[in-house]
Structures are given as C-alpha cells and as structure tokens.
Amino acid sequence: MIARALAPVFHHFLDRIDAGLAEGGIDAHLPDGTHRLLGGRQPGPLPVVTIHRWRALVRLATAGSVGWYEGWAAGDWSSPDAVPLFDLFMRNRVSLGRSARAGGWQRLALRGWHALRRNSRTGARRNIADHYDLGNDFYRAWLDAGLTYSSAMFAPGDTIEAAQARKLAAILDRTATAPGDTILEIGCGWGSFAECAAQQGRRVHGLTLSTEQRDAVLARIAGDGLDGVTVSLIDYRDVIGTYDAVASIEMVEAVGQRFWPAYLDTIARVLKPGGHAAIQYIAIADDVFDAYAASVDFIQRYIFPGGMLLSESRFRALAEARGLAWTDRVPLGQDYAETLRQWRDRFDAADRDGRLPARLDARFKALWRYYLMYCEGGFRGGGIDVAQVTLVKSP
C-alpha cells in the first residue's frame, strides 16, 4: 500500500534520469509492474534493469554509486549485464548532474569516513594492506601468470600475458635506460616490471607497503636467480638516493590529491638531471572531477580506501611546476576495458572451478565481480581513462 502510494515520487525521480540521458537509455522494469524506456533518444548502450524494490532508487538518490552497489548487493535491483549500465552512466556523467551522486547527510558521512582514510604514512600502510594483502593466492587465481595488476596494452590477437608483456616493455622503453642503469619503481606490485627490467640488465629498487607483495617479489627474484632487484617495505616519501629513472605503474591513484605534490617531489628529488620517469595512471575527466572529489564513490568506499583518480590537468601542472616535462602521452582506456573483461572471465572461471581461496565468502566474491564490471563500464563510457606518460627532469 505504502509502496503504491509512493510510486509517483519514484517515477518523478526516474523522470530526472530520463531527462539526463543524452546518449543511450535504460530498459527499466519497475516494482509497480510498469515498464519504461528512459532516454533512448540518441544511440548508445541500452541496458535492461529490473528494479525489484523502490528502495534501490532511494539508495541511489541518497548515497550515489555507494548506495547503488548496496542496492545490488541487497537484491533491490538486477541486470543481466551491468557493464552497459555503468558505461551509460559514465557517458552521461555531465547531463545526469547530481542524479546519481550522494547527497545530504549520506554525503557528509561518506566524506567523514574517507577523511579518516587519508594517506598519511600510517594511513597509507593500512589502506594498501586492505586491498593488496588479501592474499597472493587470491590474485594468483585470476590475474595473468606474471601477476600484473594494471592495464595491459593489446595488439590484435594478443593473449592477456602477451598484452601485459607489451605494456611492461613500453614502460621500460620510456625510462630511456641502458644495462647497468638504476630504476626506482614506486609501487612494485608482485614484481613483474622489476623482473622484466632486470632481465634486460637494469638494476631495480622496488617500493611497496604490502607485506604480501614484498614476500612475493623476494620469492620471484630468488626463483629467477636475479641479483639486480631489491625490494623495500617503505613509503615513497622516505626513499633516498639518486636513480637514472623512475617507473610507477598505476600507483599514484593510491596517493590522494592532498599528497600529489609529495609524490611528484619524490620523483623530482630522486631523478638524476635529464632522467625519465615512466608513469601509468588512471584519470577521471575534468568535466566531473570537482563533483567526484567532493564526494565518495563505490570504489573508494569498498575497494580502494584512500584512493583517488587523477585530474590530469591538475596533476600535469604540479609536475611541470617541479621541472618535470610532460611528454609522449599514450591513452589506453579501451585496453583497460578489455583487461577488466578478461580479468572478470578469469575470476568467474576461478570461482566455478573452486580455485578462489575458501576463506572468501559469497558476498566478497560478488563485491569483486561488481567492481570489475563497474570499472569496465567506466572505461567503456570514456569518463575515466588510463594513460602512459614520460616525465623528463630538467637537465
């Protein structure tokens, strides 16, 4: 009875979404038994979405992408394929305005929580542990054989292993180093780049705050018999010394806007004059950066506490102010969409085959499946991008 009485209110909210869909649309099936096409005036994705309870729209209106995930987890809405829906939201990010962003006390509560997860030295260790110390066995079940957890660089016919090897080779090329030269890797992951560079005669010092990753890198280099790699459990702000080059692959998203200057100060300080820093980074479009930075999204709340995508224009200005020239930018957004699709296929296969660690429950696995779909849709929609760039220090 109450739900029936409130139905016109929810249809009014759907009217706002309908008006904000400049591209594509939503084939919506609603709790009152009605069916609506939202948008559909211009070409674009057309996902099918079933709203099982009006509460899904309450969650979306009050908590944005955080609430939309929580509604999905609670069974308030479903879709046979959520990737086109996330693609649609991202394509229409400007025209939708605040229709899908947290508001009121929910926004304030999320911002307060996020502020407590800022990446101070202590906070950064905790935030990294929350994501990367889930267990090497977990990541090994669905990443490529080299355990590379960042966008690949595909050529036609590539396997994911070949595409990841292509990406690592491109980063090494950007360092403009020769055998015997030293490279500082800020955020070394499980050691795939360090291994690649060491096999080409470089000496690599990898930094991580994850004990699981540190242990994996040590085991990897011991197994390979490589003596040109060291790994330290140390914050990037505390590294000392001078290096011929720097590499950092999708680590800066874990820094947070407040600490972008410190990250770039470190690169400028440790690079020799004329040295190259090869950076792979994820950025969100400047047309929504301010709204994004003023809120907390699903990724920050549930996947990467303390994380933040870059504003490329702001980050570039900070780099150039430190004498780091911004050169040779190569976008890889659709490569990341394909990487995420393949990761999700591998994740699902690992789940079906019982290869995911038994300690991980169904809710955790559903959360990660949603995360992989959410990110894939974001890259397909073009509002987030990944790119490689070379920062060159003034001679």
Short mmCIF file of C-alpha atoms in Angstrom, two decimals:
data_model
loop_
_atom_site.label_atom_id
_atom_site.label_comp_id
_atom_site.label_asym_id
_atom_site.label_seq_id
_atom_site.Cartn_x
_atom_site.Cartn_y
_atom_site.Cartn_z
CA MET A 1 0.00 0.00 0.00
CA ILE A 2 2.73 2.48 1.02
CA ALA A 3 4.90 1.49 -1.94
CA ARG A 4 1.94 2.01 -4.30
CA ALA A 5 1.25 5.42 -2.79
CA LEU A 6 4.87 6.49 -3.18
CA ALA A 7 5.22 5.21 -6.76
CA PRO A 8 4.58 8.68 -8.30
CA VAL A 9 7.50 10.08 -6.28
CA PHE A 10 9.83 7.44 -7.68
CA HIS A 11 8.55 7.99 -11.20
CA HIS A 12 9.37 11.68 -10.77
CA PHE A 13 12.94 10.69 -9.86
CA LEU A 14 13.06 8.49 -12.96
CA ASP A 15 11.87 11.48 -15.00
CA ARG A 16 15.06 13.29 -13.92
CA ILE A 17 17.20 10.37 -15.02
CA ASP A 18 15.29 10.18 -18.30
CA ALA A 19 15.97 13.86 -18.96
CA GLY A 20 19.66 13.41 -18.19
CA LEU A 21 20.30 10.56 -20.65
CA ALA A 22 21.67 12.36 -23.70
CA GLU A 23 23.05 9.09 -25.15
CA GLY A 24 21.61 5.60 -24.89
CA GLY A 25 18.86 4.59 -22.49
CA ILE A 26 17.61 2.16 -19.86
CA ASP A 27 15.01 -0.55 -20.44
CA ALA A 28 13.53 -0.31 -16.93
CA HIS A 29 11.17 -2.82 -15.31
CA LEU A 30 9.65 -1.38 -12.15
CA PRO A 31 8.15 -2.67 -8.89
CA ASP A 32 4.65 -1.41 -9.73
CA GLY A 33 4.57 -3.67 -12.78
CA THR A 34 5.22 -0.89 -15.29
CA HIS A 35 7.88 -0.76 -17.92
CA ARG A 36 9.67 2.43 -19.03
CA LEU A 37 12.26 3.35 -21.57
CA LEU A 38 14.44 6.04 -20.02
CA GLY A 39 16.34 8.06 -22.60
CA GLY A 40 16.67 6.27 -25.91
CA ARG A 41 16.70 9.47 -27.93
CA GLN A 42 20.26 9.03 -29.25
CA PRO A 43 22.40 5.93 -29.93
CA GLY A 44 24.24 4.39 -27.02
CA PRO A 45 24.08 1.49 -24.54
CA LEU A 46 20.59 0.19 -23.73
CA PRO A 47 20.89 -2.00 -20.62
CA VAL A 48 17.96 -3.91 -19.15
CA VAL A 49 17.47 -3.10 -15.45
CA THR A 50 14.85 -4.57 -13.14
CA ILE A 51 14.08 -2.54 -10.04
CA HIS A 52 12.75 -5.11 -7.57
CA ARG A 53 12.20 -2.61 -4.74
CA TRP A 54 11.79 1.16 -4.88
CA ARG A 55 14.42 1.25 -2.15
CA ALA A 56 17.04 0.90 -4.92
CA LEU A 57 16.20 4.43 -6.09
CA VAL A 58 16.27 5.77 -2.53
CA ARG A 59 19.78 4.37 -2.15
CA LEU A 60 20.86 5.88 -5.47
CA ALA A 61 19.41 9.29 -4.67
CA THR A 62 20.94 9.49 -1.19
CA ALA A 63 24.26 7.63 -1.50
CA GLY A 64 25.09 7.68 -5.22
CA SER A 65 27.26 4.86 -6.52
CA VAL A 66 27.79 3.56 -2.97
CA GLY A 67 24.05 3.20 -2.49
CA TRP A 68 23.58 1.72 -5.96
CA TYR A 69 26.07 -1.04 -5.10
CA GLU A 70 24.41 -1.63 -1.74
CA GLY A 71 21.06 -1.95 -3.50
CA TRP A 72 22.53 -4.50 -5.91
CA ALA A 73 24.05 -6.49 -3.03
CA ALA A 74 20.68 -6.44 -1.23
CA GLY A 75 18.78 -7.61 -4.32
CA ASP A 76 16.95 -4.32 -4.78
CA TRP A 77 17.85 -4.23 -8.48
CA SER A 78 19.39 -6.56 -11.05
CA SER A 79 20.53 -6.65 -14.65
CA PRO A 80 21.56 -9.47 -16.97
CA ASP A 81 24.65 -7.39 -17.81
CA ALA A 82 25.55 -4.39 -15.66
CA VAL A 83 28.55 -3.28 -17.75
CA PRO A 84 26.45 -1.33 -20.30
CA LEU A 85 24.65 0.38 -17.41
CA PHE A 86 27.91 1.66 -15.94
CA ASP A 87 29.02 2.63 -19.45
CA LEU A 88 25.76 4.58 -19.82
CA PHE A 89 26.16 6.41 -16.51
CA MET A 90 29.70 7.42 -17.46
CA ARG A 91 28.78 8.59 -20.98
CA ASN A 92 26.07 10.79 -19.50
CA ARG A 93 28.10 11.95 -16.49
CA VAL A 94 27.64 15.65 -17.23
CA SER A 95 23.99 15.65 -18.34
CA LEU A 96 22.93 13.47 -15.38
CA GLY A 97 24.37 16.03 -12.98
CA ARG A 98 23.80 15.09 -9.34
CA SER A 99 21.10 12.50 -10.11
CA ALA A 100 23.50 9.65 -9.29
CA ARG A 101 25.68 11.27 -6.61
CA ALA A 102 25.40 11.12 -2.84
CA GLY A 103 23.64 13.99 -1.13
CA GLY A 104 22.69 15.26 2.31
CA TRP A 105 23.87 13.51 5.45
CA GLN A 106 24.94 10.44 3.47
CA ARG A 107 27.44 12.53 1.53
CA LEU A 108 28.76 14.10 4.73
CA ALA A 109 29.07 10.70 6.42
CA LEU A 110 30.95 9.23 3.45
CA ARG A 111 33.28 12.22 3.28
CA GLY A 112 33.98 11.92 7.00
CA TRP A 113 34.81 8.24 6.63
CA HIS A 114 37.05 8.96 3.63
CA ALA A 115 38.88 11.71 5.52
CA LEU A 116 39.80 9.17 8.18
CA ARG A 117 41.43 7.04 5.46
CA ARG A 118 43.78 9.74 4.15
CA ASN A 119 47.18 8.53 3.03
CA SER A 120 49.45 9.69 5.82
CA ARG A 121 52.35 7.32 6.32
CA THR A 122 50.32 5.26 8.78
CA GLY A 123 47.11 5.54 6.80
CA ALA A 124 48.77 4.54 3.53
CA ARG A 125 50.06 1.31 5.06
CA ARG A 126 46.60 0.44 6.34
CA ASN A 127 44.88 1.33 3.07
CA ILE A 128 47.32 -0.69 0.96
CA ALA A 129 47.01 -3.67 3.31
CA ASP A 130 43.21 -3.60 3.00
CA HIS A 131 43.43 -4.19 -0.74
CA TYR A 132 46.74 -5.83 -1.60
CA ASP A 133 47.15 -8.07 1.43
CA LEU A 134 44.03 -10.07 0.63
CA GLY A 135 46.44 -12.88 -0.19
CA ASN A 136 48.71 -13.70 -3.09
CA ASP A 137 46.70 -16.88 -3.63
CA PHE A 138 43.62 -14.76 -4.33
CA TYR A 139 45.27 -12.63 -7.02
CA ARG A 140 47.14 -15.59 -8.49
CA ALA A 141 43.81 -17.32 -9.19
CA TRP A 142 42.69 -14.77 -11.81
CA LEU A 143 45.49 -12.40 -12.87
CA ASP A 144 47.83 -13.33 -15.69
CA ALA A 145 50.74 -15.65 -14.97
CA GLY A 146 53.02 -12.67 -14.34
CA LEU A 147 50.70 -11.20 -11.67
CA THR A 148 50.43 -7.80 -13.35
CA TYR A 149 47.57 -5.85 -11.79
CA SER A 150 47.24 -2.90 -14.16
CA SER A 151 46.02 -2.23 -17.67
CA ALA A 152 47.55 -4.31 -20.43
CA MET A 153 48.42 -2.94 -23.88
CA PHE A 154 46.72 -5.08 -26.52
CA ALA A 155 47.60 -5.73 -30.12
CA PRO A 156 45.29 -7.82 -32.32
CA GLY A 157 45.39 -11.47 -31.32
CA ASP A 158 47.21 -10.88 -28.02
CA THR A 159 46.62 -13.08 -25.02
CA ILE A 160 46.50 -11.16 -21.77
CA GLU A 161 50.01 -12.42 -20.99
CA ALA A 162 51.32 -11.02 -24.28
CA ALA A 163 49.48 -7.72 -23.76
CA GLN A 164 50.91 -7.33 -20.26
CA ALA A 165 54.42 -8.08 -21.53
CA ARG A 166 53.90 -5.42 -24.22
CA LYS A 167 52.90 -2.88 -21.55
CA LEU A 168 55.92 -3.66 -19.34
CA ALA A 169 58.26 -3.34 -22.32
CA ALA A 170 56.70 0.04 -23.18
CA ILE A 171 57.29 1.31 -19.63
CA LEU A 172 60.90 0.11 -19.74
CA ASP A 173 61.43 1.87 -23.07
CA ARG A 174 60.12 5.10 -21.56
CA THR A 175 62.79 5.04 -18.86
CA ALA A 176 65.44 5.52 -21.59
CA THR A 177 67.85 3.38 -19.56
CA ALA A 178 70.64 1.02 -20.56
CA PRO A 179 72.00 -2.14 -18.92
CA GLY A 180 73.58 -1.27 -15.61
CA ASP A 181 71.35 1.77 -15.02
CA THR A 182 69.22 2.10 -11.88
CA ILE A 183 65.43 2.37 -11.78
CA LEU A 184 63.31 3.20 -8.75
CA GLU A 185 59.90 1.57 -9.05
CA ILE A 186 57.30 3.30 -6.87
CA GLY A 187 54.68 0.63 -6.21
CA CYS A 188 56.30 -2.56 -7.47
CA GLY A 189 53.28 -4.85 -7.19
CA TRP A 190 54.22 -8.51 -7.40
CA GLY A 191 57.40 -7.78 -9.31
CA SER A 192 56.52 -8.20 -12.99
CA PHE A 193 58.13 -4.93 -14.12
CA ALA A 194 61.18 -5.43 -11.88
CA GLU A 195 61.64 -8.87 -13.38
CA CYS A 196 61.25 -7.54 -16.93
CA ALA A 197 63.76 -4.73 -16.35
CA ALA A 198 66.27 -6.92 -14.53
CA GLN A 199 66.20 -9.44 -17.35
CA GLN A 200 67.30 -6.55 -19.60
CA GLY A 201 70.21 -5.72 -17.30
CA ARG A 202 68.71 -2.88 -15.27
CA ARG A 203 69.07 -2.62 -11.50
CA VAL A 204 65.67 -2.07 -9.91
CA HIS A 205 64.76 -0.89 -6.42
CA GLY A 206 61.09 -1.66 -5.85
CA LEU A 207 58.97 0.01 -3.19
CA THR A 208 55.78 -1.42 -1.68
CA LEU A 209 53.77 -1.12 1.52
CA SER A 210 52.25 -4.59 1.12
CA THR A 211 53.96 -7.38 3.02
CA GLU A 212 52.27 -9.93 0.76
CA GLN A 213 53.72 -8.24 -2.33
CA ARG A 214 57.16 -7.83 -0.77
CA ASP A 215 57.28 -11.54 0.04
CA ALA A 216 56.14 -12.44 -3.48
CA VAL A 217 58.81 -10.26 -5.10
CA LEU A 218 61.55 -11.75 -2.91
CA ALA A 219 60.41 -15.27 -3.84
CA ARG A 220 60.20 -14.33 -7.51
CA ILE A 221 63.69 -12.90 -7.82
CA ALA A 222 65.15 -15.78 -5.82
CA GLY A 223 63.43 -18.25 -8.13
CA ASP A 224 64.70 -16.41 -11.21
CA GLY A 225 68.23 -16.08 -9.86
CA LEU A 226 68.12 -12.32 -10.48
CA ASP A 227 70.57 -10.25 -8.46
CA GLY A 228 69.65 -6.86 -9.88
CA VAL A 229 66.43 -6.38 -7.87
CA THR A 230 65.94 -5.14 -4.33
CA VAL A 231 62.58 -4.53 -2.68
CA SER A 232 61.84 -2.36 0.34
CA LEU A 233 58.77 -2.09 2.55
CA ILE A 234 58.97 1.69 2.59
CA ASP A 235 56.82 4.74 1.88
CA TYR A 236 57.74 6.57 -1.32
CA ARG A 237 58.17 9.78 0.71
CA ASP A 238 61.03 8.22 2.66
CA VAL A 239 63.19 6.91 -0.18
CA ILE A 240 66.68 8.35 -0.51
CA GLY A 241 69.31 8.29 -3.23
CA THR A 242 69.53 9.17 -6.90
CA TYR A 243 68.36 7.00 -9.78
CA ASP A 244 68.75 7.04 -13.53
CA ALA A 245 64.98 6.59 -13.96
CA VAL A 246 61.70 6.08 -12.15
CA ALA A 247 58.81 3.77 -13.04
CA SER A 248 55.39 3.87 -11.41
CA ILE A 249 52.52 1.83 -12.81
CA GLU A 250 49.04 2.70 -11.51
CA MET A 251 50.29 3.54 -8.04
CA VAL A 252 49.53 7.26 -7.97
CA GLU A 253 45.77 6.54 -7.69
CA ALA A 254 46.52 5.30 -4.14
CA VAL A 255 48.14 8.61 -3.17
CA GLY A 256 45.20 11.02 -2.91
CA GLN A 257 45.01 14.61 -4.15
CA ARG A 258 46.46 16.02 -0.94
CA PHE A 259 49.66 14.06 -1.50
CA TRP A 260 50.17 14.53 -5.26
CA PRO A 261 52.78 17.23 -4.56
CA ALA A 262 54.73 14.88 -2.25
CA TYR A 263 54.65 12.11 -4.86
CA LEU A 264 55.98 14.43 -7.57
CA ASP A 265 58.50 15.97 -5.16
CA THR A 266 59.90 12.48 -4.61
CA ILE A 267 60.24 11.85 -8.34
CA ALA A 268 61.92 15.22 -8.92
CA ARG A 269 64.27 14.64 -5.97
CA VAL A 270 65.48 11.13 -6.81
CA LEU A 271 65.77 11.50 -10.60
CA LYS A 272 69.15 12.46 -11.99
CA PRO A 273 69.15 15.61 -14.18
CA GLY A 274 67.69 14.68 -17.55
CA GLY A 275 66.28 11.41 -16.14
CA HIS A 276 62.96 9.93 -17.24
CA ALA A 277 60.01 8.85 -15.10
CA ALA A 278 57.62 6.41 -16.81
CA ILE A 279 54.16 6.76 -15.29
CA GLN A 280 50.96 4.82 -15.96
CA TYR A 281 48.00 6.50 -14.29
CA ILE A 282 44.19 6.48 -14.19
CA ALA A 283 42.38 9.80 -14.53
CA ILE A 284 38.77 10.92 -14.41
CA ALA A 285 37.50 13.53 -16.86
CA ASP A 286 37.98 17.11 -15.74
CA ASP A 287 34.32 17.85 -16.52
CA VAL A 288 33.29 15.85 -13.42
CA PHE A 289 36.46 15.96 -11.31
CA ASP A 290 35.21 18.60 -8.88
CA ALA A 291 31.98 16.69 -8.21
CA TYR A 292 33.93 13.43 -7.90
CA ALA A 293 36.45 14.96 -5.49
CA ALA A 294 33.66 16.42 -3.35
CA SER A 295 32.03 13.03 -2.83
CA VAL A 296 32.98 9.40 -2.16
CA ASP A 297 32.27 6.73 -4.75
CA PHE A 298 31.81 2.97 -4.62
CA ILE A 299 35.49 2.28 -5.36
CA GLN A 300 36.74 4.50 -2.55
CA ARG A 301 34.26 3.09 -0.05
CA TYR A 302 34.52 -0.61 -0.77
CA ILE A 303 37.63 -1.35 -2.86
CA PHE A 304 40.43 1.23 -2.53
CA PRO A 305 40.13 3.15 0.74
CA GLY A 306 42.06 6.40 0.48
CA GLY A 307 42.21 6.16 -3.31
CA MET A 308 41.55 8.91 -5.81
CA LEU A 309 41.70 9.15 -9.58
CA LEU A 310 43.76 11.93 -11.07
CA SER A 311 42.68 15.15 -12.65
CA GLU A 312 45.19 15.04 -15.49
CA SER A 313 45.27 18.81 -15.92
CA ARG A 314 45.91 19.45 -12.23
CA PHE A 315 48.47 16.67 -11.90
CA ARG A 316 50.30 17.76 -15.05
CA ALA A 317 50.51 21.36 -13.77
CA LEU A 318 52.04 20.12 -10.50
CA ALA A 319 54.59 18.01 -12.42
CA GLU A 320 55.62 20.85 -14.71
CA ALA A 321 55.99 23.21 -11.74
CA ARG A 322 58.64 20.81 -10.44
CA GLY A 323 60.66 20.82 -13.64
CA LEU A 324 59.18 17.56 -14.92
CA ALA A 325 58.22 17.93 -18.58
CA TRP A 326 55.07 16.03 -19.60
CA THR A 327 55.81 14.11 -22.80
CA ASP A 328 54.53 11.33 -25.07
CA ARG A 329 51.12 10.66 -23.55
CA VAL A 330 49.51 7.45 -24.85
CA PRO A 331 45.88 6.67 -23.82
CA LEU A 332 44.89 3.08 -23.06
CA GLY A 333 41.31 3.37 -21.83
CA GLN A 334 39.80 0.75 -24.12
CA ASP A 335 42.75 -1.54 -23.40
CA TYR A 336 41.79 -1.34 -19.75
CA ALA A 337 38.17 -2.18 -20.55
CA GLU A 338 39.41 -5.32 -22.32
CA THR A 339 41.80 -6.13 -19.48
CA LEU A 340 38.94 -5.90 -16.98
CA ARG A 341 36.68 -8.06 -19.14
CA GLN A 342 39.32 -10.76 -19.29
CA TRP A 343 40.02 -10.48 -15.56
CA ARG A 344 36.31 -10.96 -14.86
CA ASP A 345 36.16 -14.02 -17.12
CA ARG A 346 39.16 -15.45 -15.30
CA PHE A 347 37.70 -14.54 -11.91
CA ASP A 348 34.42 -16.27 -12.77
CA ALA A 349 36.26 -19.35 -14.04
CA ALA A 350 38.34 -19.49 -10.86
CA ASP A 351 35.15 -19.26 -8.80
CA ARG A 352 33.42 -22.01 -10.78
CA ASP A 353 36.47 -24.26 -10.51
CA GLY A 354 36.87 -23.70 -6.78
CA ARG A 355 40.26 -22.03 -7.16
CA LEU A 356 39.44 -18.90 -5.17
CA PRO A 357 40.55 -19.19 -1.53
CA ALA A 358 37.93 -20.88 0.65
CA ARG A 359 38.18 -18.10 3.25
CA LEU A 360 36.46 -15.68 0.84
CA ASP A 361 32.68 -15.79 1.18
CA ALA A 362 29.99 -15.29 -1.44
CA ARG A 363 29.46 -11.63 -0.53
CA PHE A 364 33.15 -10.86 -1.04
CA LYS A 365 33.20 -12.58 -4.41
CA ALA A 366 30.05 -10.76 -5.51
CA LEU A 367 31.62 -7.43 -4.45
CA TRP A 368 34.67 -8.07 -6.60
CA ARG A 369 32.61 -9.18 -9.57
CA TYR A 370 30.65 -5.94 -9.29
CA TYR A 371 33.92 -3.96 -9.01
CA LEU A 372 35.27 -5.49 -12.22
CA MET A 373 32.01 -4.74 -14.07
CA TYR A 374 31.83 -1.20 -12.67
CA CYS A 375 35.37 -0.37 -13.78
CA GLU A 376 34.95 -1.94 -17.23
CA GLY A 377 31.82 0.12 -17.83
CA GLY A 378 33.58 3.28 -16.67
CA PHE A 379 36.38 2.86 -19.18
CA ARG A 380 33.98 1.95 -21.99
CA GLY A 381 32.00 5.11 -21.23
CA GLY A 382 35.10 7.27 -21.61
CA GLY A 383 34.82 9.27 -18.40
CA ILE A 384 37.82 7.54 -16.93
CA ASP A 385 40.99 6.82 -18.84
CA VAL A 386 44.35 5.21 -18.27
CA ALA A 387 47.46 6.54 -19.96
CA GLN A 388 51.22 6.30 -20.03
CA VAL A 389 53.32 9.45 -19.92
CA THR A 390 57.03 10.21 -19.60
CA LEU A 391 58.11 12.92 -17.16
CA VAL A 392 61.54 14.28 -18.07
CA LYS A 393 63.54 16.11 -15.41
CA SER A 394 65.24 19.32 -16.45
CA PRO A 395 68.98 18.78 -17.17
#
